[in-house]
Coordinates of C-alpha atoms in Angstrom, one line a residue:
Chain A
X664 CA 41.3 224.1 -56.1
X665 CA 43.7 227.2 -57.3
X666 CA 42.8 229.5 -54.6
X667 CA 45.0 230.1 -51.6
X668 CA 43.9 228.9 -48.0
X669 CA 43.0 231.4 -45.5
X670 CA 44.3 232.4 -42.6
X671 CA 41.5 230.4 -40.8
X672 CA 42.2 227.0 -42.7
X673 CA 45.9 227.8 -41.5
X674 CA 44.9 227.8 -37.9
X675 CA 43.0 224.4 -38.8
X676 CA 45.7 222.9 -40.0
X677 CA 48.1 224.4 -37.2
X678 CA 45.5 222.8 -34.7
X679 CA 45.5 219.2 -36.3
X680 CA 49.4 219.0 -36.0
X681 CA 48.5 219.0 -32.4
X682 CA 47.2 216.0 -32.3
X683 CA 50.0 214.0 -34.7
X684 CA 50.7 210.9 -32.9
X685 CA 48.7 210.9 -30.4
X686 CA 47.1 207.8 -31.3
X687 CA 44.4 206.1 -29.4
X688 CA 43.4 208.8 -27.1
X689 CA 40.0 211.3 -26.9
X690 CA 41.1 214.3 -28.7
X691 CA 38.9 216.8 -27.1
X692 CA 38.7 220.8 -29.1
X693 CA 36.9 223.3 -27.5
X694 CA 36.0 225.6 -30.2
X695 CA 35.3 225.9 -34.0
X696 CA 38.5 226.0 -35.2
X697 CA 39.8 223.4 -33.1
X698 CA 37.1 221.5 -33.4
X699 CA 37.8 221.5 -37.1
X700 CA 41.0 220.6 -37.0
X701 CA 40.7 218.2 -34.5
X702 CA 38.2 216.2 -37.3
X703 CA 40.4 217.2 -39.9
X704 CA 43.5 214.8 -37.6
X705 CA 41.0 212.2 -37.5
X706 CA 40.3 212.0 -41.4
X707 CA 43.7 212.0 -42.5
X708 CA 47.0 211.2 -40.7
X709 CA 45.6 210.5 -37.3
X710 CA 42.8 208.2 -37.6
X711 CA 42.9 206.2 -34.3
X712 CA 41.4 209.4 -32.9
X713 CA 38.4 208.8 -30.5
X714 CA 36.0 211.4 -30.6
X715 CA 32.6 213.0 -29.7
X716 CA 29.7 214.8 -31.4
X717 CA 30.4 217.8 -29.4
X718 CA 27.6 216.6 -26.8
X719 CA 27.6 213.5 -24.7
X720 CA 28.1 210.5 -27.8
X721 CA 31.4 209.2 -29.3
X722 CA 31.4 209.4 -32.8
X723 CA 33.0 207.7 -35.1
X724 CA 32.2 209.3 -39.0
X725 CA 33.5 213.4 -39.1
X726 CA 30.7 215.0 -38.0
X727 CA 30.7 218.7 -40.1
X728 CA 30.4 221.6 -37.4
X729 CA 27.3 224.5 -38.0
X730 CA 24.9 221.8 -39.4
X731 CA 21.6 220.5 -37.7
X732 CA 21.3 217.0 -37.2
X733 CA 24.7 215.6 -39.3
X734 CA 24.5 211.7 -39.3
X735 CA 26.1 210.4 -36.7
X736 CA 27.9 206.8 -37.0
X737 CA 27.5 206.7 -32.7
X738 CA 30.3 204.2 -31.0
X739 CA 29.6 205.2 -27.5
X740 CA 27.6 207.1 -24.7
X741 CA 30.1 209.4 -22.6
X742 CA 27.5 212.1 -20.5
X743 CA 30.0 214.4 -18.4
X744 CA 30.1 211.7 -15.7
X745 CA 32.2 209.4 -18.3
X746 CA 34.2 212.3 -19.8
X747 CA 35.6 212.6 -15.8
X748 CA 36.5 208.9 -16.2
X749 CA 38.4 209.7 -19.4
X750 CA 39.9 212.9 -17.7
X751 CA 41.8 210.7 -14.6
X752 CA 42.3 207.4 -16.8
X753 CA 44.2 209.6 -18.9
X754 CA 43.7 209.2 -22.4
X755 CA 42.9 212.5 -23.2
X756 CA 44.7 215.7 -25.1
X757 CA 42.7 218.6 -24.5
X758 CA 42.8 222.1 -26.5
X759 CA 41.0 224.7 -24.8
X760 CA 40.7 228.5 -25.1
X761 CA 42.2 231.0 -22.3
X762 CA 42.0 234.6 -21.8
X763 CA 45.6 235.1 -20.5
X764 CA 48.4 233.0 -20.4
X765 CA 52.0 233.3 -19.3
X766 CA 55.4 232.3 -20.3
X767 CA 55.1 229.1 -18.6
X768 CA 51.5 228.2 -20.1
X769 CA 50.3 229.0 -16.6
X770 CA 46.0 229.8 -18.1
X771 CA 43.7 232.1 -16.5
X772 CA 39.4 231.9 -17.7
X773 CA 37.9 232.2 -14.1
X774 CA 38.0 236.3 -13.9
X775 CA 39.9 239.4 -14.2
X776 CA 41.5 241.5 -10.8
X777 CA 40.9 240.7 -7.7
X778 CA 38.8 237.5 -6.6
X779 CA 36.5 239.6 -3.9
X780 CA 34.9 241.8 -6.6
X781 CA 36.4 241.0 -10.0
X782 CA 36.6 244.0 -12.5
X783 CA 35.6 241.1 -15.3
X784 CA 33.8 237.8 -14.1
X785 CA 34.4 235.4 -16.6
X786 CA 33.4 231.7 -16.7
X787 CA 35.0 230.4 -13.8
X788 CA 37.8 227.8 -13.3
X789 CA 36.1 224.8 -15.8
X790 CA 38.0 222.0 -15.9
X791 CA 41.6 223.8 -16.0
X792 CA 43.1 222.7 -13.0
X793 CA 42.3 219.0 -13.4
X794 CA 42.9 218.8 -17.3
X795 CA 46.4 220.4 -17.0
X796 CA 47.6 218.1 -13.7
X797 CA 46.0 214.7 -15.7
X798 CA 46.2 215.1 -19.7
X799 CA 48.1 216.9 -22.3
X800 CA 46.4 220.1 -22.8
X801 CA 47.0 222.8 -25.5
X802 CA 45.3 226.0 -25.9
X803 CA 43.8 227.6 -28.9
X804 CA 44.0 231.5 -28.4
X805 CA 42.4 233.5 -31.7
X806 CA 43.1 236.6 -30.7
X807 CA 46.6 237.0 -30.1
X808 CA 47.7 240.2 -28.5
X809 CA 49.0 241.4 -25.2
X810 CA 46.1 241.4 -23.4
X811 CA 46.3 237.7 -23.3
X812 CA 49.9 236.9 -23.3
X813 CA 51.0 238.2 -19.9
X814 CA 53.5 238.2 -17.8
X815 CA 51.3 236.9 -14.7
X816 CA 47.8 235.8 -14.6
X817 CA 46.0 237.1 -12.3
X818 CA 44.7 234.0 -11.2
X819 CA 46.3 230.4 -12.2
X820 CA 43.4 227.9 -13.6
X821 CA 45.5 226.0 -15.9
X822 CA 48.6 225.0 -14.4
X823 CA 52.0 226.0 -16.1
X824 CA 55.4 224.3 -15.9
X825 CA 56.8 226.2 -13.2
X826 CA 53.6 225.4 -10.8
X827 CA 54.0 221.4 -11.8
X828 CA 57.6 221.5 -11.5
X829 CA 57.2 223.2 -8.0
X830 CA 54.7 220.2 -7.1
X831 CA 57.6 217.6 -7.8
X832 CA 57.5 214.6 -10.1
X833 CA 55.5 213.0 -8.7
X834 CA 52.3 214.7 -8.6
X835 CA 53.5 216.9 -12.1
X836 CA 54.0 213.7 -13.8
X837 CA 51.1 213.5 -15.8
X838 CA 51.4 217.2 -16.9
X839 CA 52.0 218.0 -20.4
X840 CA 51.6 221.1 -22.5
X841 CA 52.1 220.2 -25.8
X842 CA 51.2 223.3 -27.8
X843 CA 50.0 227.0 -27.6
X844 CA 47.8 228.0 -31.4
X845 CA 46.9 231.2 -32.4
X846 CA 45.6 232.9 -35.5
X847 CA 49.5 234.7 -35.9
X848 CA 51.5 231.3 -35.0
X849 CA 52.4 228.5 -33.2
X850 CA 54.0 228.0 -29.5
X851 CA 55.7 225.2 -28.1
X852 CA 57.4 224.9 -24.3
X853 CA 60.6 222.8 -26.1
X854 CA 63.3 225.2 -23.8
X855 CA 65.6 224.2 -20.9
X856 CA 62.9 225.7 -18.4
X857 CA 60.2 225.0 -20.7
X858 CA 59.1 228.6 -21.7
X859 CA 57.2 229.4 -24.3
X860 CA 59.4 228.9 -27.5
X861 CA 57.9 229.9 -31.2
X862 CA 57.3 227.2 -33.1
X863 CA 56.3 228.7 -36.1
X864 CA 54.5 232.1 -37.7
X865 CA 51.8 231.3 -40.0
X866 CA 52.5 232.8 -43.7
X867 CA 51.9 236.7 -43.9
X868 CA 53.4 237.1 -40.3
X869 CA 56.8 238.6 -39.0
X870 CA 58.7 237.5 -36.4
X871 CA 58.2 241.1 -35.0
X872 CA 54.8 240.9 -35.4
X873 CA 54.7 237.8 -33.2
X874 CA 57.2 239.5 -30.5
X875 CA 54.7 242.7 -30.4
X876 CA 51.6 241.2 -29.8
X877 CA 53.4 239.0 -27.0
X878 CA 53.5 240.5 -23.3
X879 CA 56.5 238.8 -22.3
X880 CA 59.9 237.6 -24.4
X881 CA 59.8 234.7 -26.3
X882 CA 62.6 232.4 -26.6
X883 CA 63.0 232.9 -30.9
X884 CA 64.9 230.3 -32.7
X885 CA 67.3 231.4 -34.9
X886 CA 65.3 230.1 -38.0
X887 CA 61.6 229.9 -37.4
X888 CA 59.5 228.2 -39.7
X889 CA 56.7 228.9 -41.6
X890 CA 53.5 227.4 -40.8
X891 CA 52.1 224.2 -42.9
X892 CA 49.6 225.1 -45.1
X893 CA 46.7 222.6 -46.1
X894 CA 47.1 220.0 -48.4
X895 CA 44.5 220.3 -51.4
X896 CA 43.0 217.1 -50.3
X897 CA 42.8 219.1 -46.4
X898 CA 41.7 222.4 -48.3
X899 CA 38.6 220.0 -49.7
X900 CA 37.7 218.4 -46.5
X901 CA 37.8 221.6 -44.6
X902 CA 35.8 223.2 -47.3
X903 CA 33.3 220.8 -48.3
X904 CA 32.5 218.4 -45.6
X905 CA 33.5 219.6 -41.9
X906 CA 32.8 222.8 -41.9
X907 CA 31.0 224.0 -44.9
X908 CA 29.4 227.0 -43.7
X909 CA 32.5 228.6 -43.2
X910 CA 32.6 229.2 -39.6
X911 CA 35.9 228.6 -39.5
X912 CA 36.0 232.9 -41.0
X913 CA 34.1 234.2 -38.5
X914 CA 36.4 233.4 -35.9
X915 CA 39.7 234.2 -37.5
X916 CA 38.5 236.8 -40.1
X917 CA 40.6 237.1 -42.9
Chain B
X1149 CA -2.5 194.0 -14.8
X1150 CA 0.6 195.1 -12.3
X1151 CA -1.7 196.9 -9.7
X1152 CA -0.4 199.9 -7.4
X1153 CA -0.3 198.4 -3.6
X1154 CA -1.0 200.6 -0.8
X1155 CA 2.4 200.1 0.4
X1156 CA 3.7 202.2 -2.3
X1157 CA 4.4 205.6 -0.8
X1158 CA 2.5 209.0 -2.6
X1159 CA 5.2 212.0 -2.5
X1160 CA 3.5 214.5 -4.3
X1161 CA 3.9 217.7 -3.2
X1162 CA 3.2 221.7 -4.5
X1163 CA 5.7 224.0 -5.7
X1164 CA 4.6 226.3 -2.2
X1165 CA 5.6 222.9 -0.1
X1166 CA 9.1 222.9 -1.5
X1167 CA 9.6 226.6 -1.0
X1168 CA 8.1 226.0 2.6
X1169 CA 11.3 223.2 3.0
X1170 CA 13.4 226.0 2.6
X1171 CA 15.4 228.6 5.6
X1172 CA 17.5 231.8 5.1
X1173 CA 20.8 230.4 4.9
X1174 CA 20.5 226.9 3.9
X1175 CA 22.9 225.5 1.2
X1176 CA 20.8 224.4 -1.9
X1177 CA 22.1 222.0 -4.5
X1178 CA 20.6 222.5 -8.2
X1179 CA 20.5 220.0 -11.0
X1180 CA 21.2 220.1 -14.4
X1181 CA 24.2 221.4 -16.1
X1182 CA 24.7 225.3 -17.7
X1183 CA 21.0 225.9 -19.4
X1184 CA 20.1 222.4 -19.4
X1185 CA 17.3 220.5 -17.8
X1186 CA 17.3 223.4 -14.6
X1187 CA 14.4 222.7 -12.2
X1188 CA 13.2 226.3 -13.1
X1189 CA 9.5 226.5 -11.8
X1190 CA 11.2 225.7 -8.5
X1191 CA 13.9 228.3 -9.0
X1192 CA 11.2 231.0 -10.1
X1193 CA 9.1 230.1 -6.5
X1194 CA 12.6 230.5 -4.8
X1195 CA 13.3 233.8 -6.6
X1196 CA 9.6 235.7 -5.6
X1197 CA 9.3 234.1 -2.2
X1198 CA 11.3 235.8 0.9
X1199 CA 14.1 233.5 1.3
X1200 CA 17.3 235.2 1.6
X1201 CA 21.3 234.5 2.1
X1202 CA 21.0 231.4 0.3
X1203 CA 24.4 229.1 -0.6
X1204 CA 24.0 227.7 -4.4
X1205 CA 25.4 224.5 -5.6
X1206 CA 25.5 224.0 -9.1
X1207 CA 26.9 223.2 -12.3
X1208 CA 25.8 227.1 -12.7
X1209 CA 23.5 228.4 -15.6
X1210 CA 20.3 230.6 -15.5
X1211 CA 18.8 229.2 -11.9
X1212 CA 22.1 230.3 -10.1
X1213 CA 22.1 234.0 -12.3
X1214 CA 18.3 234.5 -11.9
X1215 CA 18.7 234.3 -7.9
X1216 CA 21.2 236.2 -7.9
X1217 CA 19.5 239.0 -9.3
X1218 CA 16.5 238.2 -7.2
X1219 CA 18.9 239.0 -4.0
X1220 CA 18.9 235.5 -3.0
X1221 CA 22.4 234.7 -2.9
X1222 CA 25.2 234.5 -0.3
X1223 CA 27.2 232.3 -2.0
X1224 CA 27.4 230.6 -4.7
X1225 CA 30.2 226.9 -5.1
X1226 CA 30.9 226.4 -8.5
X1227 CA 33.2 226.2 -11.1
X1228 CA 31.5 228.1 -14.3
X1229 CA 28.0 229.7 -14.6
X1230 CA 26.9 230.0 -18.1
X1231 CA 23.8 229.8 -20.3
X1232 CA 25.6 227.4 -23.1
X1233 CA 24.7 229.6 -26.3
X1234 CA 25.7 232.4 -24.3
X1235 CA 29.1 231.7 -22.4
X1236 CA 28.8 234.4 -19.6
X1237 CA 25.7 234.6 -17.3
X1238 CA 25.7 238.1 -17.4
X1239 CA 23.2 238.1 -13.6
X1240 CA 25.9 236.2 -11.9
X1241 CA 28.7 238.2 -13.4
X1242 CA 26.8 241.6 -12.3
X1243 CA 26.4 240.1 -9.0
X1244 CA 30.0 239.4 -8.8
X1245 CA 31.3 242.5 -10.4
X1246 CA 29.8 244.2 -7.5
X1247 CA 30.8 242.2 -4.9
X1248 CA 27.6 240.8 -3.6
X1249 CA 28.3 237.3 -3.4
X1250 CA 30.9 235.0 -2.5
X1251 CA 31.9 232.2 -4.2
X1252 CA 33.7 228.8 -3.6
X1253 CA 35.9 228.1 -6.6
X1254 CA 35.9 224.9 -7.8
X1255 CA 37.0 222.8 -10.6
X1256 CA 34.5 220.2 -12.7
X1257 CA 36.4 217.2 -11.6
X1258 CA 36.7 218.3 -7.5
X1259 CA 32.4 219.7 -7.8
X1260 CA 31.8 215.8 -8.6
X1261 CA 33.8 214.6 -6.1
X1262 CA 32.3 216.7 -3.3
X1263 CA 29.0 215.8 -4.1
X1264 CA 30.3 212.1 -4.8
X1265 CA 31.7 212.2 -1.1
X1266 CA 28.4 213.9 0.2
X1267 CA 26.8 211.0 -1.3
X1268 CA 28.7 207.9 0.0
X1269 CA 29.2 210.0 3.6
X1270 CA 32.8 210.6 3.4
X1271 CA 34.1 213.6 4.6
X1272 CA 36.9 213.5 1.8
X1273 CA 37.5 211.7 -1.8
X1274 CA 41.3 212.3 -3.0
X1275 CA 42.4 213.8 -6.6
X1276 CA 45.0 215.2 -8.5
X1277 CA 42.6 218.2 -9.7
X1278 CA 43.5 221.5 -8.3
X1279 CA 46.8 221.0 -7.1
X1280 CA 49.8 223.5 -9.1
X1281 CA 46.3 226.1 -9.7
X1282 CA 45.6 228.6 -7.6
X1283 CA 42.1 227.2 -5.8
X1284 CA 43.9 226.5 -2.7
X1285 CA 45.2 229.8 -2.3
X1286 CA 41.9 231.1 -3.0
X1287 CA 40.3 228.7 -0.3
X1288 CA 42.5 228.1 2.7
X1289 CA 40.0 225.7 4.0
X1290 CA 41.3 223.3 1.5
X1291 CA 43.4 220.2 2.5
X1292 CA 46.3 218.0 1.0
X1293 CA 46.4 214.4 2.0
X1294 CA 49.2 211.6 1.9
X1295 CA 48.6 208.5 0.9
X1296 CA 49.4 206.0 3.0
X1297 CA 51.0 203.4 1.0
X1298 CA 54.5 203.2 -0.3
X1299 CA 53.8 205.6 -3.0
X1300 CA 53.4 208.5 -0.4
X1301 CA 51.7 210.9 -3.1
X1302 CA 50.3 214.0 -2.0
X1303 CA 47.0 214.6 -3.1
X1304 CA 43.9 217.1 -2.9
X1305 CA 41.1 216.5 0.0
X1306 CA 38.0 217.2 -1.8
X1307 CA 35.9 217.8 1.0
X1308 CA 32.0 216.7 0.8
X1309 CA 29.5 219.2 -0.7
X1310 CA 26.9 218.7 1.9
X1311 CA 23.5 219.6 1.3
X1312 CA 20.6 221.0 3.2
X1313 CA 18.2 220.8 0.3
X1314 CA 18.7 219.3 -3.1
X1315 CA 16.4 220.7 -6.3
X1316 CA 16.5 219.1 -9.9
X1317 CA 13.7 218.5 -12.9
X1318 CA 13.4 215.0 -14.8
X1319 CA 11.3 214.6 -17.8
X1320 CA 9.2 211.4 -16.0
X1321 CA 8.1 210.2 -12.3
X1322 CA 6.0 208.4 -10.4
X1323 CA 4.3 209.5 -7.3
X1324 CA 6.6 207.6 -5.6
X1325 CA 9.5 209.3 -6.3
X1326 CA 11.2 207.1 -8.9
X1327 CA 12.8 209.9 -12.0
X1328 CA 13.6 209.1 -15.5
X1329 CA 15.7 211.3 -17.8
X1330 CA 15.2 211.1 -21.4
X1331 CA 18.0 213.2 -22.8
X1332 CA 21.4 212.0 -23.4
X1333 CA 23.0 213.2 -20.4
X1334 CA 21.4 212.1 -16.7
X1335 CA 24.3 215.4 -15.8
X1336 CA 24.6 214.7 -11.5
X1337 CA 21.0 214.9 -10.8
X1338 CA 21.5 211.6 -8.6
X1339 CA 24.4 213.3 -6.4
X1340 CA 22.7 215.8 -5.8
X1341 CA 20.2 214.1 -4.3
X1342 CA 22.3 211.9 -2.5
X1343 CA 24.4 215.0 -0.7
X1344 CA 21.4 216.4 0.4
X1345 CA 18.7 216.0 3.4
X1346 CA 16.2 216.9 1.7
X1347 CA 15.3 216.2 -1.9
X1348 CA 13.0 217.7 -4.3
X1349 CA 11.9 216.6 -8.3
X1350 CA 9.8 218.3 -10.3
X1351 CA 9.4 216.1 -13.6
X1352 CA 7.9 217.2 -16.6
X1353 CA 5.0 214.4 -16.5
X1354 CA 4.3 212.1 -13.6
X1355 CA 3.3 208.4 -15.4
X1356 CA 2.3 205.6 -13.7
X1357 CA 5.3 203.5 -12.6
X1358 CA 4.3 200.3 -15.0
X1359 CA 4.4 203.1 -17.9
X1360 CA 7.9 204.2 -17.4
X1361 CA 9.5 201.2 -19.8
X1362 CA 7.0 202.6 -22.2
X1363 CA 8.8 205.7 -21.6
X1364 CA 12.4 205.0 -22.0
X1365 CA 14.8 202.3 -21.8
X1366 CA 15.7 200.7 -18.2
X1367 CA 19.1 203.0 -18.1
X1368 CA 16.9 205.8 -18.3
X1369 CA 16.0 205.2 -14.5
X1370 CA 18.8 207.0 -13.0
X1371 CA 16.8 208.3 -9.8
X1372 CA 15.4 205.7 -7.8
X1373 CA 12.6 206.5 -4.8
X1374 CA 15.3 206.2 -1.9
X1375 CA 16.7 209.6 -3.3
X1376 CA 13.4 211.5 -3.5
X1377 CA 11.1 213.4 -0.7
X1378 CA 9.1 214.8 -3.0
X1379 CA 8.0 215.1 -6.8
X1380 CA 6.0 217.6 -8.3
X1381 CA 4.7 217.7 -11.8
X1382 CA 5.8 220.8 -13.7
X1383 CA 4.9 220.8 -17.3
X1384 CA 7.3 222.5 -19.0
X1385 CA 8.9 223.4 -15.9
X1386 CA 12.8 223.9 -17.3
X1387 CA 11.6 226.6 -19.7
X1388 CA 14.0 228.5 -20.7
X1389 CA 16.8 225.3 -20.5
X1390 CA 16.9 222.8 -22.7
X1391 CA 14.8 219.3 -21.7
X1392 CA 15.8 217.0 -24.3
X1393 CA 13.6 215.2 -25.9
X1394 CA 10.7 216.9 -24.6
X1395 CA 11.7 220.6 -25.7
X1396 CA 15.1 222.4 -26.8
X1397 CA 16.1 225.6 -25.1
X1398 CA 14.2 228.7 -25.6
X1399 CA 16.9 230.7 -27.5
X1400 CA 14.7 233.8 -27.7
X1401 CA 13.3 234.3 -24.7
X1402 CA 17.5 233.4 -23.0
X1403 CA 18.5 236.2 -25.2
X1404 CA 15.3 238.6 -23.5
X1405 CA 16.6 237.0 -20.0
X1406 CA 20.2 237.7 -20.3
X1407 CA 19.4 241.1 -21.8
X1408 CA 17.7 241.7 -18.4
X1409 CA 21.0 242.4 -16.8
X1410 CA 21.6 245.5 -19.0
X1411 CA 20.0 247.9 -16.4
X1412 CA 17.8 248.0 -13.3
X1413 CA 15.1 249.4 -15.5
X1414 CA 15.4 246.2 -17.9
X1415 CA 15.8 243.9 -14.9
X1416 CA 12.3 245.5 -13.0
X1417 CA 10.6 244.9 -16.1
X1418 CA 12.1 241.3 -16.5
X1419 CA 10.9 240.2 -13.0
X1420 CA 7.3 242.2 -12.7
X1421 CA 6.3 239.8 -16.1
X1422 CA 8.2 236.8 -15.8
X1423 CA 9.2 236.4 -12.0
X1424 CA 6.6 238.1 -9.6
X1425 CA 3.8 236.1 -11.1
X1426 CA 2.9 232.5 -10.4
X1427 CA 4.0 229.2 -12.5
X1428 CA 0.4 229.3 -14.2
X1429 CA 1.1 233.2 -15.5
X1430 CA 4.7 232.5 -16.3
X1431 CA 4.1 229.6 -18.5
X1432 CA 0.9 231.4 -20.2
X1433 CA 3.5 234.7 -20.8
X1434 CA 5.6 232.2 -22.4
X1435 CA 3.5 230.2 -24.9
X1436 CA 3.5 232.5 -27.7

């Protein structure tokens, strides 16, 4: 393998990390490249990693994404009435898309403008509020621009720092934002007031490039490093066996 | 030879007996889960019959889009409407783009609850779900309650989803009223019908009740008789959602159905073939 990983595979990678040392715990991507990279944890350096076929089993082999009926080694039945269990037990870490987000991780993918007639409809609150307030959720956000890193949401689905600080200890204490990837870089909240901080900028991307295509400052270490780029033996995994059709590209296009 | 006593009560009714069940402004609860396992025959009746300011409860996909664009809806409590393979229900986002319904805004977690609460006749269950978002600024009517034991933790009053009617499609049932599911996921087809006062099933075959083990395995009974009015045999009655294992989703024909939404021209043409006819039509339009 001589040729250089992608962009995509970067994000893949960048969305594994996510899930180092999590454990024993449901890791639960919504999305290709999460998904992925989720699967890629699990098969390497994070194999106590529960889980699911995408649909309503627990899973135990890496199921490859794009492919009709992959063998499945099954290990447990969890319709959406289970997953809810999972969700308040609490062993869960979430990554889930958002369509705007602010400095405190505060998610908005409900709708656009004003709630009595939106000027975008979009899917509605999902399961934002009661991921954020009961598991560690990050967010997976391809397109990085403006647009979706804002200074204020127009409506809170996801609940940031500042709101679970404002409810107390008590009620926040299970609230935990862990990470923020996007196809430019990586976000953490590791600040004082637990902002969003930058992690790291995946290779082929500035600083300033980061910084533009954010709506609101970032805290920027002095040195910021460069993403991790696959392993050979993660480059042939990815490649070959969980997602061999490649749809990995067609969501971050190189 | 297990023989059927007399005792054994016969609930079958017509698709025109459900719709008769139903009043302008009732709150209707709909099985299923996005563009899976909808009770659509039922839904189609609702959308051509006169009914009007109707509330919708439902783990949204097409049924709660296609009423809307059939001028059904009110409003509609949920917490996403989409047709799976398509994320956005383009009829319910029209609908909302315009302003013509009103929604109750809900997360996954607090929709099970409500209907959980419905079901056991409480007026509340307590979570941690919604509080720090913005769903209680967007419904006032929502509630905080304290716990009261030592820990003193504020949490969210889910209030009960009551229902006035309750609407879902199983793959098997009896006349009796006993559903089976034979997909993976039995979704909250059984809340539902618990929240409601009246209940309605439409099941893809009704089998006689000593053939369901044939069927299915014994988990696969999630809807017992004490939940069900009536049943009504609808073959291939969740067309265009998925009903696992006895058809996948009609990808094509969703992608003619969300396509619908592009215009009032598109939508006109949409309904005069595929909603202003009856079951029989609709499902001969479709076999092709």
């Amino acid at each position: 393998m001589s040729d250089n990983p992608t962009r995509a595979e970067v994000c893949v990678v960048a969305c594994a990390e996510a899930w180092r040392g999590d454990g024993e715990i449901l890791a639960n991507p919504i999305g290709t490249i999460p998904t992925i990279g989720g699967r890629l944890a699990k098969a390497t350096f994070e194999p106590s990693l529960v889980m699911t076929d995408g649909e309503a089993l627990l899973v135990e082999n890496i199921v490859p994404v794009g492919v009709d009926n992959p063998p499945k080694v099954v290990a447990g039945w969890n319709p959406y009435r289970n997953m809810f269990d999972i969700v308040w037990n609490g062993p869960r870490h979430i990554m889930m898309g958002a369509t705007q987000l602010d400095r405190y991780g505060n998610q908005n993918l409900a709708f656009l403008g004003s709630y009595d007639k939106p000027s975008v409809q979009l899917l509605g609150f999902r399961g934002a509020p009661g991921n954020t307030i009961n598991n560690k959720t990050s967010y997976w956000v391809p397109n990085h621009s403006p647009r979706v890193f804002v200074e204020k949401v127009d409506v809170v689905a996801g609940v940031g720092y500042d709101r679970a600080r404002a409810l107390g200890r008590v009620a926040s204490r299970f609230h935990h934002l862990p990470r923020v990837v996007t196809n430019l870089c990586v976000f953490d909240f590791a600040t004082d007031d637990n902002t969003m901080r930058l992690m790291s900028v995946h290779p082929g991307v500035t600083v300033d490039e980061v910084v533009a295509a954010t709506g609101f400052d970032i805290v920027v270490p002095k040195d910021v490093a460069e993403s991790r780029v696959p392993t050979e033996d993660e480059l042939q995994l990815i490649r070959d066996e969980i997602d061999p059709k490649g749809l990995r590209e067609q969501e971050v296009p190189s | 030879m297990w023989s059927q006593r007399p005792s054994m009560p016969d609930k079958r009714v017509t698709i025109e007996d459900v719709v008769a069940e139903l009043a302008d402004g009732m709150t209707v609860g709909i099985g299923g889960w996005g563009s899976r396992r909808k009770p659509m025959a039922i839904v189609r009746a609702i959308a051509r019959s006169g009914l009007r300011d109707l509330t919708l409860v439902a783990y949204g996909g097409p049924d709660v889009g296609l009423l809307c664009a059939a001028g059904k809806v009110r409003k509609v409590v949920y917490s996403f409407v989409s047709l799976d393979s398509i994320p956005l229900e383009p009829h319910f986002r029209a609908a909302r783009q315009q302003g013509v319904v009103d929604t109750f805004e809900l997360d996954e977690g607090m929709f099970l609850l409500g209907l959980q609460a419905s079901a056991w006749r409480l007026p509340f269950l307590p979570t941690r779900s919604g509080l720090g978002s913005d769903l209680m600024a967007l419904n006032p009517a929502l509630r905080t309650v304290t716990s009261p034991y030592a820990d003193g933790e504020e949490l969210l009053a889910m209030p009960a989803l009551d229902l006035d009617v309750a609407i879902v499609h199983m793959n098997r049932g009896d006349q009796g009223g006993t559903g089976q599911f034979l997909g993976v996921d039995p979704y909250f087809d059984d809340l539902m019908l618990m929240a409601a006062k009246k209940r309605f099933m439409s099941v893809e075959r009704i089998v006689a009740t000593d053939d369901f083990l044939n069927e299915g395995p014994v988990h696969s009974l999630r809807v017992n008789r004490l939940m069900v009015d009536g049943v009504l045999e609808t073959p291939n009655g969740a067309h265009f959602t998925s009903c696992s294992p006895d058809y996948e989703r009609d990808e094509p024909f969703q992608r003619e159905y969300a396509a619908s939404a592009k215009s009032a021209e598109a939508w006109d043409a949409f309904k005069a073939s595929y909603v202003d006819v009856t079951e029989a039509e609709y499902q001969q339009a479709v076999a092709r």
